[in-house]
PDB file of C-alpha atoms in Angstrom:
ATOM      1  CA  UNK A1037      29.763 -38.581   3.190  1.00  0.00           C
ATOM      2  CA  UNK A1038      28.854 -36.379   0.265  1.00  0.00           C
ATOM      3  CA  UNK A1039      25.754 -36.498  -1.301  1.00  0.00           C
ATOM      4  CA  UNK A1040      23.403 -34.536  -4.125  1.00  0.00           C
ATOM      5  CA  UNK A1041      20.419 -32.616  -3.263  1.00  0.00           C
ATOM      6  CA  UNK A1042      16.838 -33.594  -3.722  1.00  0.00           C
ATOM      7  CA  UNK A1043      15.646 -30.455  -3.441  1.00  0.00           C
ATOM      8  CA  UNK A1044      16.488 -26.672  -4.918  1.00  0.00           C
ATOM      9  CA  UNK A1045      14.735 -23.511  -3.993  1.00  0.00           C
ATOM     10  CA  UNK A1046      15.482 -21.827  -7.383  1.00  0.00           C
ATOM     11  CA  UNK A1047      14.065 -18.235  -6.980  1.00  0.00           C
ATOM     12  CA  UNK A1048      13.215 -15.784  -7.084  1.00  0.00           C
ATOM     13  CA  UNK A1049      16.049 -12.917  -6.058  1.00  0.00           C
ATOM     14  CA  UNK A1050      14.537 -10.547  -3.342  1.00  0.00           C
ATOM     15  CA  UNK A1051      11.792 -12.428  -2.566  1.00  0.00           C
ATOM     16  CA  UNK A1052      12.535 -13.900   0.550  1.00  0.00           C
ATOM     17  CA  UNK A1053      14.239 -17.310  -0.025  1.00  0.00           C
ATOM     18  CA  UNK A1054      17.161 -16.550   2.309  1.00  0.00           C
ATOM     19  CA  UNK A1055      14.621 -16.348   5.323  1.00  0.00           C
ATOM     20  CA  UNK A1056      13.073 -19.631   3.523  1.00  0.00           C
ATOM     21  CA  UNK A1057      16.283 -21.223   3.334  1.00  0.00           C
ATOM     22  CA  UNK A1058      17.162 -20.257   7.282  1.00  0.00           C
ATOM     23  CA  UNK A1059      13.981 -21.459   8.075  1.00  0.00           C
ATOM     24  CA  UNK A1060      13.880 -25.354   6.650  1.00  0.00           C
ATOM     25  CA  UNK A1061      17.600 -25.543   7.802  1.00  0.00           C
ATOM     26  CA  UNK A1062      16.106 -25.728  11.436  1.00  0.00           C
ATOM     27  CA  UNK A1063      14.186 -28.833  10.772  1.00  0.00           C
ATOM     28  CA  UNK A1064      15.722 -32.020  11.553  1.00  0.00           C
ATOM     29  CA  UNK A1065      14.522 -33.775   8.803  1.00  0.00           C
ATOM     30  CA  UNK A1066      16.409 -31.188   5.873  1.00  0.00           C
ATOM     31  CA  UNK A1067      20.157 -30.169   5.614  1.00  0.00           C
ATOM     32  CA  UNK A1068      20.124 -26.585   3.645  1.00  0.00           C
ATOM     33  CA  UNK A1069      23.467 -25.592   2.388  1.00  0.00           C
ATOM     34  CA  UNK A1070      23.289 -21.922   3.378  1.00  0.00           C
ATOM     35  CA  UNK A1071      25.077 -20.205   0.696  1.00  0.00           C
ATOM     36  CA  UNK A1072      24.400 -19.501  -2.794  1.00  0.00           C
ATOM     37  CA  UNK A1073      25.887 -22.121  -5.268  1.00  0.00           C
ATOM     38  CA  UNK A1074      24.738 -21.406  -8.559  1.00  0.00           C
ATOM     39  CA  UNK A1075      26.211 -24.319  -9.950  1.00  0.00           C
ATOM     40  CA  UNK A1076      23.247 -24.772 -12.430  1.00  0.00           C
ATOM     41  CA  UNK A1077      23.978 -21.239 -13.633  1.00  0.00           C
ATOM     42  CA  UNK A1078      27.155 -20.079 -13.869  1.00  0.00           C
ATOM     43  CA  UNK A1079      29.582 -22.955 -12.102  1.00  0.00           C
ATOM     44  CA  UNK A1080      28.694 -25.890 -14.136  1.00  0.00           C
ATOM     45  CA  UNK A1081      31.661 -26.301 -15.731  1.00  0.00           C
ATOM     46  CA  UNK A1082      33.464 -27.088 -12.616  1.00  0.00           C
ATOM     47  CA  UNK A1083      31.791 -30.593 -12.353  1.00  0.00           C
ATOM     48  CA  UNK A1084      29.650 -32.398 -10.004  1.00  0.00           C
ATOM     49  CA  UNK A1085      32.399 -33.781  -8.339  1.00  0.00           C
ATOM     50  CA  UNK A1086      32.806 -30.078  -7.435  1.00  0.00           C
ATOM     51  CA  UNK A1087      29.133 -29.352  -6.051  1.00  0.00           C
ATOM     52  CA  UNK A1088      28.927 -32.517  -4.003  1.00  0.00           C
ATOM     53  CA  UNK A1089      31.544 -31.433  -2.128  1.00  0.00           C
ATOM     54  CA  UNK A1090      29.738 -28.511  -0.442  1.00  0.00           C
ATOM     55  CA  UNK A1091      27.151 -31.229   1.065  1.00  0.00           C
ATOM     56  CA  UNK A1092      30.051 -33.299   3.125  1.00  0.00           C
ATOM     57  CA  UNK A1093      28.333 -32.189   6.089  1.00  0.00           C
ATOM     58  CA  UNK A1094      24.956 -34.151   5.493  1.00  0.00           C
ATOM     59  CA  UNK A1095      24.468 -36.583   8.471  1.00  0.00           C
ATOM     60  CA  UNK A1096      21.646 -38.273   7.309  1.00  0.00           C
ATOM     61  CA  UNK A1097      18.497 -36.108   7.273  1.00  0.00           C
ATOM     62  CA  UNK A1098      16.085 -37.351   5.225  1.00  0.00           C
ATOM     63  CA  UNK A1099      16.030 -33.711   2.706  1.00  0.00           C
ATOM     64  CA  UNK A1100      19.013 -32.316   1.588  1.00  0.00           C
ATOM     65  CA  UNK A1101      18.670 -28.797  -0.399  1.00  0.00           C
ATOM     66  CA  UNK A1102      20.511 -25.214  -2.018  1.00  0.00           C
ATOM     67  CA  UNK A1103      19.126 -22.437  -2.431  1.00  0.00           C
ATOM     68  CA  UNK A1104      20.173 -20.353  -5.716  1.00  0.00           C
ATOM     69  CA  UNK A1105      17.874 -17.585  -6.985  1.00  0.00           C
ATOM     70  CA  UNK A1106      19.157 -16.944  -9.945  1.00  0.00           C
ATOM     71  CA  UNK A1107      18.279 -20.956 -11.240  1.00  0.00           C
ATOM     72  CA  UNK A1108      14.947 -19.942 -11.588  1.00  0.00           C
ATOM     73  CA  UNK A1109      15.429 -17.195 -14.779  1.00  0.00           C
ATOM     74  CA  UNK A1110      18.604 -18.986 -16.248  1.00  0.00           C
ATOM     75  CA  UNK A1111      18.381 -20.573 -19.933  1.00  0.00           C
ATOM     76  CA  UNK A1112      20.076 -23.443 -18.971  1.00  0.00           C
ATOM     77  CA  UNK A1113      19.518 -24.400 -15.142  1.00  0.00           C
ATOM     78  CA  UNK A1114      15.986 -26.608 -15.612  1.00  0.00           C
ATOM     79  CA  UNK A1115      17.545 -29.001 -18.203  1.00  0.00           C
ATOM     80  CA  UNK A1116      21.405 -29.241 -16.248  1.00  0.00           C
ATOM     81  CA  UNK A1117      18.773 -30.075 -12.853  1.00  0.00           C
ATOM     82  CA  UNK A1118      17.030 -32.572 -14.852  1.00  0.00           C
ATOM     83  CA  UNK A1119      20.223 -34.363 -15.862  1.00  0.00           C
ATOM     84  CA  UNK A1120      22.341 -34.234 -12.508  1.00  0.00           C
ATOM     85  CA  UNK A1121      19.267 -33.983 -10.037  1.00  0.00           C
ATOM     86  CA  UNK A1122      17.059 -36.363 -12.036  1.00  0.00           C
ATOM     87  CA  UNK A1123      12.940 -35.692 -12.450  1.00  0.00           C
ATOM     88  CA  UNK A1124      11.736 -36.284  -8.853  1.00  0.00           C
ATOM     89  CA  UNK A1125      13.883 -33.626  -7.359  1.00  0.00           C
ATOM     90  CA  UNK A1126      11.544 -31.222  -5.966  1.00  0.00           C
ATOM     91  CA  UNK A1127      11.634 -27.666  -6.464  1.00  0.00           C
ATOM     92  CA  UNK A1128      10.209 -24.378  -4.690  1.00  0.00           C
ATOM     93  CA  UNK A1129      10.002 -20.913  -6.728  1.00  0.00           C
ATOM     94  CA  UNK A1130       9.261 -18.258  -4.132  1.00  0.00           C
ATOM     95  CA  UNK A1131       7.054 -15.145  -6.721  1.00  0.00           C
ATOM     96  CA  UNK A1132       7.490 -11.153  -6.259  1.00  0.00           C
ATOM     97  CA  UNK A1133       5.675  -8.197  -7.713  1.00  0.00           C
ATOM     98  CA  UNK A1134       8.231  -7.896 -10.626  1.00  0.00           C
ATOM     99  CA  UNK A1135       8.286  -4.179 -10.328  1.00  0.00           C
ATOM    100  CA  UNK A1136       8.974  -4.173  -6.579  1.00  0.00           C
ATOM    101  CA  UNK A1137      11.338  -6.830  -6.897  1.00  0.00           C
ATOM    102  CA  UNK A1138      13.246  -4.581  -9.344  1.00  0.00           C
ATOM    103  CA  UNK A1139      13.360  -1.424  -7.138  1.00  0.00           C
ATOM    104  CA  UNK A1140      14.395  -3.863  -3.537  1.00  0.00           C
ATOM    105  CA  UNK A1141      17.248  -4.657  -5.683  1.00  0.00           C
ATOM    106  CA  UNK A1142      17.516  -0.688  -6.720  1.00  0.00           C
ATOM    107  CA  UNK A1143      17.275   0.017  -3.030  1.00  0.00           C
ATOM    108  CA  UNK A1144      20.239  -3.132  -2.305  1.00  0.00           C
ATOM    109  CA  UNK A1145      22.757  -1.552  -4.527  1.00  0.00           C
ATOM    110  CA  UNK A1146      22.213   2.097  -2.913  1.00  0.00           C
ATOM    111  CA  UNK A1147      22.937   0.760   0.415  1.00  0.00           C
ATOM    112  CA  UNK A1148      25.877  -1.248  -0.922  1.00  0.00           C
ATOM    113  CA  UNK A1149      27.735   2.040  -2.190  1.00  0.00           C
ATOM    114  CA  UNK A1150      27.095   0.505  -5.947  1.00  0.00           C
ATOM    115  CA  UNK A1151      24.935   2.986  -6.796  1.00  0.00           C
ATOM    116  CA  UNK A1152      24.752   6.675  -5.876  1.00  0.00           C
ATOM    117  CA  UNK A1153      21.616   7.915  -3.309  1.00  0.00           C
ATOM    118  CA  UNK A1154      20.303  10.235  -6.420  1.00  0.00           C
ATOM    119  CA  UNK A1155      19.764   7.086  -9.044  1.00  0.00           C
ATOM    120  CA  UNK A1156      16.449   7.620 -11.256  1.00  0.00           C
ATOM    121  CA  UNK A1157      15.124   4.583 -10.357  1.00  0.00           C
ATOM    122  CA  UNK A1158      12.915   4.440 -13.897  1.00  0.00           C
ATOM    123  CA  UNK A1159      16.140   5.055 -15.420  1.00  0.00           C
ATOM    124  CA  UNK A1160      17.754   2.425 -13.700  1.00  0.00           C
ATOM    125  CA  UNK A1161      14.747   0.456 -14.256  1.00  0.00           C
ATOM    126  CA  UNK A1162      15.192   0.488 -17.966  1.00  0.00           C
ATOM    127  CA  UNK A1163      19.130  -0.309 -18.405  1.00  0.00           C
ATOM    128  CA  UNK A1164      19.397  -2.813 -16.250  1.00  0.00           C
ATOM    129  CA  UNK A1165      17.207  -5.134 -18.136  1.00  0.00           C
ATOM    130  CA  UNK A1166      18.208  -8.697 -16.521  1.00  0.00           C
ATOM    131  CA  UNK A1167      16.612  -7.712 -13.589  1.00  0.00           C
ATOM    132  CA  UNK A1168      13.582  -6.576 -15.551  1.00  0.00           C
ATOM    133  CA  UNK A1169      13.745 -10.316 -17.785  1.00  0.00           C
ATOM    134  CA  UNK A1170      13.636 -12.537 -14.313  1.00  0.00           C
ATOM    135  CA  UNK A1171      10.385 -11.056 -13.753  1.00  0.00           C
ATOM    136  CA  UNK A1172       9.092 -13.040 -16.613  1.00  0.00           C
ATOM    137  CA  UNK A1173       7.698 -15.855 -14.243  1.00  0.00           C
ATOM    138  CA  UNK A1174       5.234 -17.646 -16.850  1.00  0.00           C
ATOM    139  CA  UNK A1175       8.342 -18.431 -19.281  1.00  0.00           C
ATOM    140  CA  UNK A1176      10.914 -19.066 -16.902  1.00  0.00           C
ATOM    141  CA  UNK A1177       8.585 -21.712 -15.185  1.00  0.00           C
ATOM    142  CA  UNK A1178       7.266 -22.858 -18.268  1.00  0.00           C
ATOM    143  CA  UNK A1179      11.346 -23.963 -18.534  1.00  0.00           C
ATOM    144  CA  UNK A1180      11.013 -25.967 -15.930  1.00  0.00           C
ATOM    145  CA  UNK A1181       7.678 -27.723 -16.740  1.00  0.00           C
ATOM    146  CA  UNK A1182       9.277 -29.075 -20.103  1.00  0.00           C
ATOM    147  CA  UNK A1183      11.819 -31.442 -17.575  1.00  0.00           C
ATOM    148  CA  UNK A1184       9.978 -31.786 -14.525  1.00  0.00           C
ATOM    149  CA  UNK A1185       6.031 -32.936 -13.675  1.00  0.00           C
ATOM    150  CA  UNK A1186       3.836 -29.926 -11.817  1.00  0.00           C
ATOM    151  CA  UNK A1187       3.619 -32.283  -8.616  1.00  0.00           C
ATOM    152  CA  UNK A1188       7.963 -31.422  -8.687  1.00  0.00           C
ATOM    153  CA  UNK A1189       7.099 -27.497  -8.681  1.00  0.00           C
ATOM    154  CA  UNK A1190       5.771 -25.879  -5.561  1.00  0.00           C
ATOM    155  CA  UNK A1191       4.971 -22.026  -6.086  1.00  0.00           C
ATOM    156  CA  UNK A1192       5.322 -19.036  -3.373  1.00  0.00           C
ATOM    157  CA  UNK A1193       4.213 -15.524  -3.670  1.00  0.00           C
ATOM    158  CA  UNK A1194       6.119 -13.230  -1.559  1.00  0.00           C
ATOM    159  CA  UNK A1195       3.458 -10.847  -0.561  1.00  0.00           C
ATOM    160  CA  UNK A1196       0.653 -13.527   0.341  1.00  0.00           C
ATOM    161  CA  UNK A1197       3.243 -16.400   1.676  1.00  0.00           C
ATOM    162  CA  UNK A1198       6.126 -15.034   2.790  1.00  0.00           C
ATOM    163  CA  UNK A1199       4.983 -11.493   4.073  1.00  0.00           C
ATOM    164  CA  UNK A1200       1.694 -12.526   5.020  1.00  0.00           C
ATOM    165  CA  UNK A1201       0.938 -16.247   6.098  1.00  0.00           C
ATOM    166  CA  UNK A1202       4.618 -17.559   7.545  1.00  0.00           C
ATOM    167  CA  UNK A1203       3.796 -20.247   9.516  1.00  0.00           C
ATOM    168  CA  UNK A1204       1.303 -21.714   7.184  1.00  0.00           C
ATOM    169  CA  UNK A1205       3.630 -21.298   4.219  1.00  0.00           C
ATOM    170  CA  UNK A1206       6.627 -23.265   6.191  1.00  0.00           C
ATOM    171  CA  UNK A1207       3.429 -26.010   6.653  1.00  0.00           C
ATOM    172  CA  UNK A1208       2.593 -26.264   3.056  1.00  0.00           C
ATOM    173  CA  UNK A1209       6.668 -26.898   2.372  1.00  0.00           C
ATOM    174  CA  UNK A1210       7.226 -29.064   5.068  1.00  0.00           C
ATOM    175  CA  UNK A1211       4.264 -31.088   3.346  1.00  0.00           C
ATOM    176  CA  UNK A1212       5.657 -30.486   0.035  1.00  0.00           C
ATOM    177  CA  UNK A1213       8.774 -31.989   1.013  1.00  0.00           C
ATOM    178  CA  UNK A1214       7.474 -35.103   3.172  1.00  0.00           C
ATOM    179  CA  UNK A1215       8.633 -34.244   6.531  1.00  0.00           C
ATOM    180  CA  UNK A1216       6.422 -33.785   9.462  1.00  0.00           C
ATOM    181  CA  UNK A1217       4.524 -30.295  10.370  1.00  0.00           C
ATOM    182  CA  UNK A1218       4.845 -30.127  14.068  1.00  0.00           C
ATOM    183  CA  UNK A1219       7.608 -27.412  13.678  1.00  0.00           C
ATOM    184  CA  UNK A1220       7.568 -23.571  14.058  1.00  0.00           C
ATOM    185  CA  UNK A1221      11.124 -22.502  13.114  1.00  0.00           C
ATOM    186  CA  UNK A1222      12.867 -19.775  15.440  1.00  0.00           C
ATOM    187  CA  UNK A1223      13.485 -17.335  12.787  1.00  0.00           C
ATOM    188  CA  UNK A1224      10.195 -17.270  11.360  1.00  0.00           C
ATOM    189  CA  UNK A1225       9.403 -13.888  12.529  1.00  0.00           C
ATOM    190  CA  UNK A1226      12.741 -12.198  11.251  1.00  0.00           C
ATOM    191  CA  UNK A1227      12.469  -9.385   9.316  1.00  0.00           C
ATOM    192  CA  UNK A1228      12.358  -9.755   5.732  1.00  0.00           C
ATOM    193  CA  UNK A1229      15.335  -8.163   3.184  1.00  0.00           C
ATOM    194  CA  UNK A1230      15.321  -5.763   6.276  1.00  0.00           C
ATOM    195  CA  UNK A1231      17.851  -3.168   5.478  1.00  0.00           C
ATOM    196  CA  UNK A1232      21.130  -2.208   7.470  1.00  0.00           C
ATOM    197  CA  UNK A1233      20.690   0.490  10.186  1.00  0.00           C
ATOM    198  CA  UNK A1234      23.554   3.044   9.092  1.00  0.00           C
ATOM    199  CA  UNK A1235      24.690   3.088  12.808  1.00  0.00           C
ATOM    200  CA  UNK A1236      26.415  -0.151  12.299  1.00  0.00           C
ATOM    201  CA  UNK A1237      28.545   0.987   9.826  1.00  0.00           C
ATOM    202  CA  UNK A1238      29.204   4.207  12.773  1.00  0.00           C
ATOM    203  CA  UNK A1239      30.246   1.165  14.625  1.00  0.00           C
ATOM    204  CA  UNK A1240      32.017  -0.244  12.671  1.00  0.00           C
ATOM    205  CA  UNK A1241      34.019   3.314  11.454  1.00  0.00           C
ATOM    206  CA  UNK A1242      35.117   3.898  14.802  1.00  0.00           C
ATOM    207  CA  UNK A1243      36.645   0.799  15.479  1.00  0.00           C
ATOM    208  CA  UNK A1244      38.271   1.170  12.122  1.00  0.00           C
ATOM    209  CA  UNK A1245      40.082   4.461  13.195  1.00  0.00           C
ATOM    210  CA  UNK A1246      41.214   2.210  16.614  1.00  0.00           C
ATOM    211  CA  UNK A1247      42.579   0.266  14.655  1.00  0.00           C
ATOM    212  CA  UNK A1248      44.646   2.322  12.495  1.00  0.00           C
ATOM    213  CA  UNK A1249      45.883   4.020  14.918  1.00  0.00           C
ATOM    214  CA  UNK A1250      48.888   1.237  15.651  1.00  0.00           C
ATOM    215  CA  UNK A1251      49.873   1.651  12.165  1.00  0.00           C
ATOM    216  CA  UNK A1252      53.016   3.948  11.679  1.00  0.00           C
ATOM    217  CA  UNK A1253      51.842   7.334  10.576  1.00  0.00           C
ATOM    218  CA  UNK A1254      52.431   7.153   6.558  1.00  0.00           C
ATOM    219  CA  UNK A1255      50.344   4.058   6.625  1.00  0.00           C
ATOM    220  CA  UNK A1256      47.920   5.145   9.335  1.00  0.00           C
ATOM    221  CA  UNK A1257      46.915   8.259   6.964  1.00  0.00           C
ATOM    222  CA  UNK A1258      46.167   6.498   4.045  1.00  0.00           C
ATOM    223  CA  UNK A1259      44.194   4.293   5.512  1.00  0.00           C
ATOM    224  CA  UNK A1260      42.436   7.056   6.948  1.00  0.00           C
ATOM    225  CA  UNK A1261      41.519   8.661   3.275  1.00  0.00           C
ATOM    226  CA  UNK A1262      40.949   5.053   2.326  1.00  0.00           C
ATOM    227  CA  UNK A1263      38.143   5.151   5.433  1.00  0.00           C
ATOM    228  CA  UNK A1264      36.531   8.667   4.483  1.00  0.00           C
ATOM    229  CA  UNK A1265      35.860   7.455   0.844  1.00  0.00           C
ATOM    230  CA  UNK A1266      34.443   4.306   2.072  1.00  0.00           C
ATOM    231  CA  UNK A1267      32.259   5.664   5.071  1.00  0.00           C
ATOM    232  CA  UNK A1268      31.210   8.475   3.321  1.00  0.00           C
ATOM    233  CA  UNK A1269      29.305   5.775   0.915  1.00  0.00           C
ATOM    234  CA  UNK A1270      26.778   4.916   3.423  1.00  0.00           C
ATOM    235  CA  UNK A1271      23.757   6.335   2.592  1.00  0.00           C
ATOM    236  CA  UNK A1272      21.160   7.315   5.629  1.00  0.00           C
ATOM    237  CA  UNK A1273      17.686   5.790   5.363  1.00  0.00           C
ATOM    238  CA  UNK A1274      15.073   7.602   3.654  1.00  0.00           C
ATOM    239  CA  UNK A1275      17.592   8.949   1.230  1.00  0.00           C
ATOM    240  CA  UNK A1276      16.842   6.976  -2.065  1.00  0.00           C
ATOM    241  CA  UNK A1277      13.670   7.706  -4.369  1.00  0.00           C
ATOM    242  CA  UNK A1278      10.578   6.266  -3.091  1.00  0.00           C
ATOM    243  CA  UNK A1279       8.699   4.189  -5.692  1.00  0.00           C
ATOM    244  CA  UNK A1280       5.343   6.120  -6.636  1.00  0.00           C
ATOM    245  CA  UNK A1281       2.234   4.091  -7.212  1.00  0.00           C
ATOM    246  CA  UNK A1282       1.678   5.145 -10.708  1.00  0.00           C
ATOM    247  CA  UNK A1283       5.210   4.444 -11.524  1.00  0.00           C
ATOM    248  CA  UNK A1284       4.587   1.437 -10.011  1.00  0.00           C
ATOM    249  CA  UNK A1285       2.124   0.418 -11.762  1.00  0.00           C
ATOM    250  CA  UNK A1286       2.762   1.546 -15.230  1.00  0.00           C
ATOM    251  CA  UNK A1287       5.885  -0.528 -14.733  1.00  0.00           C
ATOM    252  CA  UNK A1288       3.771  -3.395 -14.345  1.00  0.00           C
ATOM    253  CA  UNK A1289       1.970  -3.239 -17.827  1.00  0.00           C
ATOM    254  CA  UNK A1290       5.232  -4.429 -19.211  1.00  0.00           C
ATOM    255  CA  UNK A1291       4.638  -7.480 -17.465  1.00  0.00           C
ATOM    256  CA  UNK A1292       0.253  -7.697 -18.432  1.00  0.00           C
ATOM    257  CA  UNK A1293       0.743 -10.774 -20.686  1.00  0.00           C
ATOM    258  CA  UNK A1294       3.464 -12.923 -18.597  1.00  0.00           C
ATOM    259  CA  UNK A1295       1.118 -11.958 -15.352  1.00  0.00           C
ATOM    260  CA  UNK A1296      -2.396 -13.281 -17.376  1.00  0.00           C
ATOM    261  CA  UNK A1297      -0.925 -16.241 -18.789  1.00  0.00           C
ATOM    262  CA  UNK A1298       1.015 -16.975 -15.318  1.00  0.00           C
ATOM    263  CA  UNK A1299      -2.714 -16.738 -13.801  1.00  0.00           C
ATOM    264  CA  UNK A1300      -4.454 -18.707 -16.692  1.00  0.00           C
TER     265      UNK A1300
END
């Protein structure tokens, strides 16, 4: 029988909630849905008839949770949570360096073909400036503190929790959420936003041209053209612009007064 979560990991993107998400799934006591939603964002309008029905597969456990990373900088997500979800839902935001969190999504689209290997990353940095905005972590949560108490909130940092101190971090949820500590998920040690090994696409290129092969020939050759521009995409590791530490950080003044009134 369908029901509605009582609990939303809302953020942030590239900061490790996937792993975080894989990771609670495995305890007995909490049903994750494992794929992104975003009803609170961008689906609303398709009802919460709609977004019930991804939970039919609930039997019972005691936490029932979504992960969406994008909830976390939206306008509109904290008040839409407040009035389908009600105030004692409880919610974790999962914190990254904003500047690094900027160029793992530089380094995301690179892989993906979306960008080309040479990208300036500052220029990059500078014109795509929603990914620069969800970095504002002091006003997105302070959202989220106008419809829900600071007992509702739990609050990650991706270097220090997720990086650093796993299976103490998966405690402090499993506290946070009311369901018992005794358990050290199996994927706790998987790598984090680990990036694809450009052998797999090799892989998956020759088995491609097998395939093609039992297509008549006119087919058979444009599929082949349609493989070279595709494969050809794949950039090898190392290729993109490493982020310098004085880039780095005089990236990160943008973010001085968010940062001191986050830590105030």
């Amino acid at each position: 029988m369908p029901i509605l979560p009582n609990f939303l990991i809302i953020g942030t993107g590239r900061a490790g909630s996937s792993w975080l998400n894989s990771c609670l799934n495995e305890h007995p006591d909490i049903f994750m849905y494992q794929d992104e939603l975003r009803f609170f964002d961008i689906n609303y309008k398709k009802g919460v008839e709609w977004y019930k029905s991804h939970f039919q597969e609930w039997a019972g456990e005691l936490i029932v949770g979504e992960k969406s990373p994008h909830y976390l900088a939206s306008d509109h997500a904290p008040q839409r949570i407040r009035h389908v979800l009600g105030k004692d839902v409880n919610l974790i935001a999962v914190l990254r360096h904003p500047v690094d969190r900027v160029y793992s999504n530089y380094l995301r689209f690179i892989r993906n073909g979306v960008l080309p290997v040479k990208t300036d990353f500052e220029k990059f940095y500078f014109e795509n400036t929603y990914l620069r905005d969800e970095g504002l972590y002091f006003q997105h949560l302070q959202r989220y503190l106008k419809y829900f108490s600071k007992d509702r909130l739990l609050v990650l940092l991706f270097e220090e929790n997720i990086i650093r101190n796993r299976v103490n971090t998966l405690a402090t949820c499993f506290q946070f959420l009311g369901v018992s500590l005794d358990l050290i998920p199996k994927r706790v040690d998987v790598k984090i936003n680990a990036s694809k090994d450009p052998r797999i696409f090799a892989r998956h290129a020759y088995k491609f041209r097998k395939v093609i092969k039992t297509f008549p020939p006119p087919v058979e050759n444009k599929l082949i053209e349609y493989g070279k521009r595709f494969f050809v995409r794949i950039p090898k590791k190392g290729n993109a612009e490493k982020l310098e530490d004085d880039l780095r950080q005089n990236l990160l003044s943008e973010f001085d007064d968010d940062i001191n009134q986050l830590e105030s």
